[in-house]
Amino acid sequence: MPRIVPSPLRFLKYGLPKQHYHHQQPLRALFRPTHQYQSLRHQSQGPRQSRGGYNYNYDHNSYRQYRPPNRWSIKRHIGKGYLEALILIFFLYKYKYPKAIMSSSLIPNNPDEVMVIRDLTPNVAIFSVPFSRFGKIPIGGRGTAVRLTSGSIAVFSPVALTEATKAKIASWGGQVKYLVATDIEHHIFLSEWKKAYPAAKLIGPEGLPEKRLKVKNDPKIGHEPFDVVIGKNTPRPYSVDAEFDKDFEVEYIASHPNKEVVFLYKPDKVLIEADLLFNLPATEQYSKVPEEKKPKPGLLGGWFMGMNSTEGEAKGMKRFLWWVVSRADREGFNEIVGRMYRDWDFEVIVPCHGEVIEKGAKEVWGRVFEWHLEGKK
């Protein structure tokens, strides 16, 4: 019976092998040729000569046969599972260590022409724009404005401050009091919104103020001080001020690679997040882009989009959340997403990337985070 070649993806769960058939050398063993299990009748036959002139040596304790490596066996190994590892390493590298680029290159040349502004409820408006990850994968971007019961406005993951955006804010009274970065990635437009609405408080996760201070040559990103920083040492329940706390519940996921802060707008039962949950494809966010200008995701992009869809059983997203997103502290991650599922009353989920979930949001949450809520199956 041929030996099953272990996929490197299994090492995420089981770790590197502690020993291997070939002199207990686990790394070299990844590129060794396959073994053949010998039947018991061979254990007394001793060495024999192969067609290629090699000696086949038998291990009489485990009845295994060793064949020296050749170019064909190495090719078979490369084709059995290692492509998966290359894909995973590529996305982990790009996801956690994105290449430093100017923020201006991420902004469409004509944001007003391609932005979709829509009211989800009388007090929640979304600003959907095209955005492609690595310039190839159309994941879209989205900002959210919420009018509090006091009349003040909070803006989450703000997008470009265009004339149409200003007009929408002005139609609500124009009193922007809170500017919120929902993680350490969605912060590029904070400075221009702060200049337009200087009385607004800046809110963000730990690590973001330091990240922005390191940026020296990008005119879009300023060094404004943050009024509220939410971190793992911040006592729960997380608080901004009495006016904000009256309308919002807040959770912070320190184990998320992007330091995710999630908000629930209680009056309209709307959950607002950034990268915790994608819902690709980004149909609305690209709805105003001409077909010939839409990026072509290709094979890897299609794989990534499939891994970040909530359709059906969402197996790809379950695996991505389990093995990649929550790997730093899965127990803590499970506790937080479970608490939001049990204690928060929401009917709509607004992600930064992909479609807004306007129906059955609680059911989608339970399905996507099933392994974190009930244990991996």
CSV table of C-alpha atoms in Angstrom, one decimal:
chain,number,residue,atom,x,y,z
A,1,MET,CA,0.0,0.0,0.0
A,2,PRO,CA,1.6,3.4,-0.9
A,3,ARG,CA,2.4,5.8,1.8
A,4,ILE,CA,0.1,8.9,1.9
A,5,VAL,CA,2.2,12.0,1.4
A,6,PRO,CA,1.3,14.4,4.2
A,7,SER,CA,0.2,17.9,3.0
A,8,PRO,CA,2.1,20.7,4.7
A,9,LEU,CA,-1.2,22.2,5.5
A,10,ARG,CA,-1.7,19.4,8.1
A,11,PHE,CA,1.3,20.9,10.0
A,12,LEU,CA,-0.9,23.8,10.9
A,13,LYS,CA,-2.9,21.4,13.1
A,14,TYR,CA,-0.4,18.7,14.0
A,15,GLY,CA,3.0,20.6,13.8
A,16,LEU,CA,6.1,19.2,12.2
A,17,PRO,CA,6.6,15.5,12.5
A,18,LYS,CA,8.6,14.5,15.5
A,19,GLN,CA,10.3,11.7,13.6
A,20,HIS,CA,10.4,10.3,10.1
A,21,TYR,CA,11.3,7.0,8.5
A,22,HIS,CA,14.5,8.5,7.0
A,23,HIS,CA,16.8,8.8,10.0
A,24,GLN,CA,14.4,11.1,11.9
A,25,GLN,CA,15.0,14.1,9.5
A,26,PRO,CA,11.6,15.7,9.1
A,27,LEU,CA,12.6,18.6,6.8
A,28,ARG,CA,14.7,16.6,4.4
A,29,ALA,CA,12.0,13.9,4.5
A,30,LEU,CA,9.5,16.3,2.8
A,31,PHE,CA,11.4,15.8,-0.4
A,32,ARG,CA,12.2,12.1,-0.1
A,33,PRO,CA,10.6,9.6,-2.4
A,34,THR,CA,7.6,7.6,-1.5
A,35,HIS,CA,7.8,4.3,0.4
A,36,GLN,CA,6.3,1.0,-0.4
A,37,TYR,CA,5.0,-1.2,2.4
A,38,GLN,CA,6.2,-4.7,1.8
A,39,SER,CA,4.2,-7.8,2.5
A,40,LEU,CA,5.3,-10.2,5.2
A,41,ARG,CA,6.6,-12.7,2.6
A,42,HIS,CA,9.5,-10.3,1.7
A,43,GLN,CA,10.9,-10.1,5.2
A,44,SER,CA,13.2,-13.1,4.7
A,45,GLN,CA,14.3,-12.4,1.1
A,46,GLY,CA,17.1,-9.9,2.0
A,47,PRO,CA,18.6,-7.4,-0.4
A,48,ARG,CA,17.8,-7.6,-4.1
A,49,GLN,CA,18.9,-5.7,-7.2
A,50,SER,CA,16.5,-3.2,-8.9
A,51,ARG,CA,16.2,-2.5,-12.6
A,52,GLY,CA,18.1,0.8,-12.1
A,53,GLY,CA,21.0,-0.8,-10.3
A,54,TYR,CA,19.9,0.2,-6.8
A,55,ASN,CA,19.8,-2.0,-3.8
A,56,TYR,CA,16.4,-2.2,-2.2
A,57,ASN,CA,17.0,-2.5,1.6
A,58,TYR,CA,14.3,-3.8,3.8
A,59,ASP,CA,13.6,-2.8,7.4
A,60,HIS,CA,12.5,-6.1,8.9
A,61,ASN,CA,10.9,-4.4,11.8
A,62,SER,CA,8.4,-2.3,9.8
A,63,TYR,CA,8.6,-4.1,6.4
A,64,ARG,CA,9.4,-0.9,4.5
A,65,GLN,CA,11.3,-0.5,1.4
A,66,TYR,CA,13.6,2.4,0.6
A,67,ARG,CA,14.2,3.7,-2.9
A,68,PRO,CA,16.8,6.3,-3.5
A,69,PRO,CA,15.5,9.7,-4.9
A,70,ASN,CA,15.3,10.3,-8.5
A,71,ARG,CA,13.9,13.2,-10.6
A,72,TRP,CA,10.6,11.5,-11.2
A,73,SER,CA,9.9,10.8,-7.5
A,74,ILE,CA,10.8,14.4,-6.6
A,75,LYS,CA,8.3,15.7,-9.2
A,76,ARG,CA,5.6,13.5,-7.8
A,77,HIS,CA,6.3,15.0,-4.3
A,78,ILE,CA,6.1,18.5,-5.5
A,79,GLY,CA,2.7,17.8,-7.1
A,80,LYS,CA,1.2,16.1,-4.0
A,81,GLY,CA,0.2,18.8,-1.6
A,82,TYR,CA,3.0,21.3,-1.8
A,83,LEU,CA,1.2,23.7,-4.2
A,84,GLU,CA,-1.3,24.2,-1.3
A,85,ALA,CA,1.5,25.3,0.9
A,86,LEU,CA,2.8,27.8,-1.6
A,87,ILE,CA,-0.7,29.3,-2.0
A,88,LEU,CA,-1.1,29.5,1.8
A,89,ILE,CA,2.4,31.1,2.3
A,90,PHE,CA,1.6,33.6,-0.5
A,91,PHE,CA,-1.6,34.8,1.1
A,92,LEU,CA,-0.3,34.8,4.6
A,93,TYR,CA,2.7,36.9,3.6
A,94,LYS,CA,0.5,39.4,1.6
A,95,TYR,CA,-2.2,39.4,4.3
A,96,LYS,CA,0.1,40.1,7.3
A,97,TYR,CA,3.0,41.9,5.6
A,98,PRO,CA,1.5,44.0,2.8
A,99,LYS,CA,3.9,45.8,0.6
A,100,ALA,CA,4.4,49.5,1.5
A,101,ILE,CA,2.6,51.6,-1.1
A,102,MET,CA,1.4,55.2,-1.2
A,103,SER,CA,-2.2,55.5,-0.1
A,104,SER,CA,-3.0,57.7,-3.1
A,105,SER,CA,-2.6,54.7,-5.3
A,106,LEU,CA,-5.5,52.9,-3.5
A,107,ILE,CA,-8.0,55.7,-4.4
A,108,PRO,CA,-9.9,55.7,-7.6
A,109,ASN,CA,-9.2,58.7,-9.9
A,110,ASN,CA,-12.9,59.6,-9.9
A,111,PRO,CA,-14.3,58.4,-6.5
A,112,ASP,CA,-17.6,60.3,-6.9
A,113,GLU,CA,-18.3,58.6,-10.2
A,114,VAL,CA,-17.9,55.1,-8.8
A,115,MET,CA,-19.1,55.4,-5.2
A,116,VAL,CA,-22.5,54.0,-4.3
A,117,ILE,CA,-24.2,55.9,-1.4
A,118,ARG,CA,-27.2,54.1,0.0
A,119,ASP,CA,-29.4,54.2,3.2
A,120,LEU,CA,-29.7,50.9,4.9
A,121,THR,CA,-32.0,52.4,7.6
A,122,PRO,CA,-33.1,56.0,8.3
A,123,ASN,CA,-30.0,56.3,10.5
A,124,VAL,CA,-27.4,54.1,8.8
A,125,ALA,CA,-25.8,55.0,5.4
A,126,ILE,CA,-23.1,53.1,3.5
A,127,PHE,CA,-20.5,54.4,1.1
A,128,SER,CA,-19.4,51.6,-1.2
A,129,VAL,CA,-16.3,51.9,-3.5
A,130,PRO,CA,-14.2,49.7,-5.7
A,131,PHE,CA,-11.0,48.4,-4.3
A,132,SER,CA,-8.7,45.6,-5.4
A,133,ARG,CA,-6.3,43.7,-3.1
A,134,PHE,CA,-2.8,43.4,-4.7
A,135,GLY,CA,-4.3,45.2,-7.7
A,136,LYS,CA,-6.0,41.9,-8.8
A,137,ILE,CA,-8.6,40.7,-6.4
A,138,PRO,CA,-11.8,42.9,-6.4
A,139,ILE,CA,-12.8,42.9,-2.7
A,140,GLY,CA,-14.3,46.4,-2.6
A,141,GLY,CA,-14.3,48.9,0.3
A,142,ARG,CA,-17.0,50.4,2.4
A,143,GLY,CA,-17.5,53.2,4.9
A,144,THR,CA,-20.5,53.5,7.2
A,145,ALA,CA,-22.1,56.6,8.7
A,146,VAL,CA,-24.5,56.3,11.7
A,147,ARG,CA,-26.7,59.1,13.0
A,148,LEU,CA,-26.9,58.6,16.8
A,149,THR,CA,-30.1,59.2,18.7
A,150,SER,CA,-28.6,62.4,20.0
A,151,GLY,CA,-28.2,63.7,16.4
A,152,SER,CA,-24.4,63.4,16.2
A,153,ILE,CA,-22.8,61.3,13.5
A,154,ALA,CA,-20.2,58.5,13.8
A,155,VAL,CA,-18.3,57.5,10.7
A,156,PHE,CA,-16.7,54.0,10.6
A,157,SER,CA,-13.9,53.1,8.2
A,158,PRO,CA,-14.2,56.4,6.4
A,159,VAL,CA,-13.8,56.4,2.6
A,160,ALA,CA,-12.7,59.4,0.4
A,161,LEU,CA,-14.4,62.6,1.5
A,162,THR,CA,-16.0,63.6,-1.9
A,163,GLU,CA,-18.6,66.2,-2.7
A,164,ALA,CA,-21.4,63.6,-2.6
A,165,THR,CA,-20.1,62.3,0.7
A,166,LYS,CA,-20.1,65.8,2.2
A,167,ALA,CA,-23.6,66.4,0.9
A,168,LYS,CA,-24.9,63.2,2.6
A,169,ILE,CA,-23.3,64.2,5.9
A,170,ALA,CA,-24.7,67.7,5.6
A,171,SER,CA,-28.3,66.3,5.0
A,172,TRP,CA,-28.0,64.7,8.4
A,173,GLY,CA,-27.0,68.0,10.1
A,174,GLY,CA,-23.2,67.7,9.5
A,175,GLN,CA,-22.3,67.2,13.2
A,176,VAL,CA,-19.6,64.5,12.8
A,177,LYS,CA,-18.5,63.7,16.4
A,178,TYR,CA,-16.8,60.3,16.0
A,179,LEU,CA,-14.3,59.0,13.4
A,180,VAL,CA,-13.6,55.3,13.9
A,181,ALA,CA,-10.9,53.1,12.4
A,182,THR,CA,-12.4,49.6,12.8
A,183,ASP,CA,-8.9,48.0,12.6
A,184,ILE,CA,-5.3,48.9,11.8
A,185,GLU,CA,-5.9,48.8,8.0
A,186,HIS,CA,-8.9,51.0,7.5
A,187,HIS,CA,-7.5,54.4,8.5
A,188,ILE,CA,-6.2,56.1,5.4
A,189,PHE,CA,-8.9,58.8,5.2
A,190,LEU,CA,-9.0,59.7,8.9
A,191,SER,CA,-6.8,62.7,8.4
A,192,GLU,CA,-8.9,64.4,5.7
A,193,TRP,CA,-12.1,63.8,7.6
A,194,LYS,CA,-10.5,65.2,10.8
A,195,LYS,CA,-9.5,68.4,8.9
A,196,ALA,CA,-13.0,68.8,7.6
A,197,TYR,CA,-14.6,68.0,11.1
A,198,PRO,CA,-12.0,69.1,13.6
A,199,ALA,CA,-14.3,68.5,16.6
A,200,ALA,CA,-14.6,64.8,15.9
A,201,LYS,CA,-13.0,62.3,18.2
A,202,LEU,CA,-10.6,59.8,16.7
A,203,ILE,CA,-11.1,56.2,17.8
A,204,GLY,CA,-9.1,53.1,16.9
A,205,PRO,CA,-7.4,49.9,18.1
A,206,GLU,CA,-4.1,49.6,19.8
A,207,GLY,CA,-1.1,49.7,17.5
A,208,LEU,CA,-2.7,52.1,15.0
A,209,PRO,CA,-1.4,55.3,16.4
A,210,GLU,CA,2.1,53.9,16.4
A,211,LYS,CA,1.7,52.6,12.8
A,212,ARG,CA,0.6,56.0,11.6
A,213,LEU,CA,3.5,57.8,13.3
A,214,LYS,CA,5.9,55.6,11.4
A,215,VAL,CA,4.5,56.9,8.1
A,216,LYS,CA,6.7,59.9,7.1
A,217,ASN,CA,6.2,60.4,3.3
A,218,ASP,CA,2.5,59.9,2.7
A,219,PRO,CA,0.5,63.2,2.7
A,220,LYS,CA,-2.8,61.3,3.2
A,221,ILE,CA,-1.8,59.9,6.5
A,222,GLY,CA,-1.3,62.4,9.3
A,223,HIS,CA,-0.1,62.1,12.9
A,224,GLU,CA,-3.2,63.3,14.7
A,225,PRO,CA,-3.5,62.0,18.3
A,226,PHE,CA,-6.3,59.5,19.1
A,227,ASP,CA,-8.8,60.3,21.7
A,228,VAL,CA,-9.8,56.7,22.4
A,229,VAL,CA,-7.6,53.6,21.9
A,230,ILE,CA,-9.1,50.2,22.5
A,231,GLY,CA,-6.7,47.4,23.4
A,232,LYS,CA,-6.4,44.1,25.2
A,233,ASN,CA,-5.7,45.9,28.5
A,234,THR,CA,-8.7,48.2,28.1
A,235,PRO,CA,-11.3,47.2,30.7
A,236,ARG,CA,-14.6,45.8,29.5
A,237,PRO,CA,-17.2,47.0,28.7
A,238,TYR,CA,-15.4,49.3,26.3
A,239,SER,CA,-16.4,52.9,26.6
A,240,VAL,CA,-16.0,56.0,24.4
A,241,ASP,CA,-18.3,58.5,26.2
A,242,ALA,CA,-21.8,58.5,27.5
A,243,GLU,CA,-23.4,59.7,24.3
A,244,PHE,CA,-21.7,57.0,22.2
A,245,ASP,CA,-22.1,54.2,24.7
A,246,LYS,CA,-25.8,54.7,24.8
A,247,ASP,CA,-26.2,53.6,21.2
A,248,PHE,CA,-23.3,51.1,20.7
A,249,GLU,CA,-21.9,47.9,22.0
A,250,VAL,CA,-18.2,47.3,21.3
A,251,GLU,CA,-16.0,44.2,21.1
A,252,TYR,CA,-12.3,44.0,20.5
A,253,ILE,CA,-10.6,41.0,19.0
A,254,ALA,CA,-6.9,41.2,19.8
A,255,SER,CA,-6.1,37.9,18.2
A,256,HIS,CA,-7.3,39.0,14.8
A,257,PRO,CA,-4.2,39.9,12.6
A,258,ASN,CA,-5.7,43.3,11.9
A,259,LYS,CA,-6.8,44.1,15.5
A,260,GLU,CA,-10.5,44.1,14.8
A,261,VAL,CA,-13.0,46.3,16.6
A,262,VAL,CA,-16.7,45.4,16.1
A,263,PHE,CA,-19.6,47.7,16.8
A,264,LEU,CA,-23.4,47.1,17.2
A,265,TYR,CA,-25.7,50.0,16.6
A,266,LYS,CA,-28.4,48.9,19.0
A,267,PRO,CA,-31.4,51.2,17.8
A,268,ASP,CA,-31.3,49.7,14.3
A,269,LYS,CA,-29.8,46.3,15.1
A,270,VAL,CA,-26.8,46.8,12.7
A,271,LEU,CA,-23.4,45.2,13.2
A,272,ILE,CA,-20.5,47.0,11.7
A,273,GLU,CA,-17.1,45.3,11.1
A,274,ALA,CA,-14.1,45.5,8.8
A,275,ASP,CA,-12.1,42.3,8.1
A,276,LEU,CA,-13.6,39.9,10.6
A,277,LEU,CA,-16.1,38.6,8.0
A,278,PHE,CA,-15.9,39.1,4.2
A,279,ASN,CA,-18.9,38.5,1.9
A,280,LEU,CA,-17.5,38.3,-1.6
A,281,PRO,CA,-18.0,39.0,-4.4
A,282,ALA,CA,-18.1,42.8,-4.1
A,283,THR,CA,-21.0,43.3,-6.5
A,284,GLU,CA,-22.4,46.6,-5.2
A,285,GLN,CA,-19.0,48.1,-4.7
A,286,TYR,CA,-18.1,47.5,-8.4
A,287,SER,CA,-21.6,48.2,-9.8
A,288,LYS,CA,-20.6,51.6,-11.2
A,289,VAL,CA,-17.3,50.4,-12.7
A,290,PRO,CA,-17.4,49.7,-16.5
A,291,GLU,CA,-17.0,46.1,-17.2
A,292,GLU,CA,-13.8,46.5,-19.2
A,293,LYS,CA,-12.1,48.2,-16.2
A,294,LYS,CA,-13.0,45.6,-13.6
A,295,PRO,CA,-10.0,43.6,-12.4
A,296,LYS,CA,-9.7,40.0,-13.5
A,297,PRO,CA,-8.9,38.0,-10.3
A,298,GLY,CA,-7.4,35.0,-12.1
A,299,LEU,CA,-6.9,31.5,-10.5
A,300,LEU,CA,-5.5,32.6,-7.1
A,301,GLY,CA,-8.0,35.5,-6.9
A,302,GLY,CA,-10.9,33.2,-7.6
A,303,TRP,CA,-9.6,30.8,-4.9
A,304,PHE,CA,-9.4,33.7,-2.4
A,305,MET,CA,-12.9,34.9,-3.2
A,306,GLY,CA,-14.2,31.5,-2.8
A,307,MET,CA,-12.6,31.2,0.6
A,308,ASN,CA,-14.3,34.5,1.6
A,309,SER,CA,-17.9,33.8,0.6
A,310,THR,CA,-20.8,33.1,3.0
A,311,GLU,CA,-22.8,31.2,0.4
A,312,GLY,CA,-23.9,27.6,1.2
A,313,GLU,CA,-22.0,26.0,4.0
A,314,ALA,CA,-19.2,28.5,3.8
A,315,LYS,CA,-16.6,25.8,4.2
A,316,GLY,CA,-13.8,27.9,2.7
A,317,MET,CA,-14.4,30.7,5.1
A,318,LYS,CA,-14.7,28.4,8.1
A,319,ARG,CA,-11.3,27.0,7.2
A,320,PHE,CA,-9.8,30.5,6.6
A,321,LEU,CA,-11.1,31.8,10.0
A,322,TRP,CA,-10.1,28.6,11.9
A,323,TRP,CA,-6.6,28.0,10.5
A,324,VAL,CA,-5.5,31.6,9.6
A,325,VAL,CA,-7.5,34.4,11.3
A,326,SER,CA,-7.9,32.9,14.8
A,327,ARG,CA,-4.7,30.9,15.0
A,328,ALA,CA,-3.0,33.4,17.4
A,329,ASP,CA,-5.5,32.8,20.2
A,330,ARG,CA,-8.3,30.6,19.1
A,331,GLU,CA,-9.8,30.2,22.6
A,332,GLY,CA,-10.0,34.0,23.1
A,333,PHE,CA,-11.4,34.4,19.5
A,334,ASN,CA,-14.1,31.7,20.2
A,335,GLU,CA,-15.1,33.5,23.4
A,336,ILE,CA,-15.6,36.9,21.7
A,337,VAL,CA,-17.5,35.7,18.6
A,338,GLY,CA,-19.7,33.5,20.8
A,339,ARG,CA,-20.5,36.4,23.1
A,340,MET,CA,-21.5,38.5,20.1
A,341,TYR,CA,-23.7,35.7,18.8
A,342,ARG,CA,-25.4,35.1,22.2
A,343,ASP,CA,-25.7,38.7,23.5
A,344,TRP,CA,-26.0,40.9,20.5
A,345,ASP,CA,-29.4,41.4,18.7
A,346,PHE,CA,-28.6,42.2,15.1
A,347,GLU,CA,-30.4,41.8,11.8
A,348,VAL,CA,-27.9,43.4,9.4
A,349,ILE,CA,-24.1,42.9,9.1
A,350,VAL,CA,-22.1,45.6,7.3
A,351,PRO,CA,-18.6,44.3,6.2
A,352,CYS,CA,-16.0,46.5,4.6
A,353,HIS,CA,-15.5,44.0,1.8
A,354,GLY,CA,-18.3,42.4,-0.1
A,355,GLU,CA,-22.0,42.5,0.1
A,356,VAL,CA,-24.0,43.8,3.0
A,357,ILE,CA,-25.9,41.0,4.7
A,358,GLU,CA,-29.4,42.4,5.1
A,359,LYS,CA,-31.4,39.2,5.7
A,360,GLY,CA,-30.8,36.4,8.1
A,361,ALA,CA,-27.6,38.0,9.4
A,362,LYS,CA,-27.7,36.1,12.7
A,363,GLU,CA,-28.1,32.8,10.9
A,364,VAL,CA,-25.2,33.7,8.6
A,365,TRP,CA,-23.0,34.5,11.6
A,366,GLY,CA,-23.9,31.2,13.2
A,367,ARG,CA,-23.1,29.3,10.1
A,368,VAL,CA,-19.8,31.0,9.3
A,369,PHE,CA,-18.5,30.8,12.9
A,370,GLU,CA,-19.9,27.4,13.5
A,371,TRP,CA,-16.6,25.8,14.4
A,372,HIS,CA,-15.9,28.6,16.9
A,373,LEU,CA,-19.3,28.4,18.5
A,374,GLU,CA,-19.8,24.6,18.6
A,375,GLY,CA,-16.3,23.1,18.0
A,376,LYS,CA,-14.6,22.1,14.8
A,377,LYS,CA,-16.3,19.3,12.9
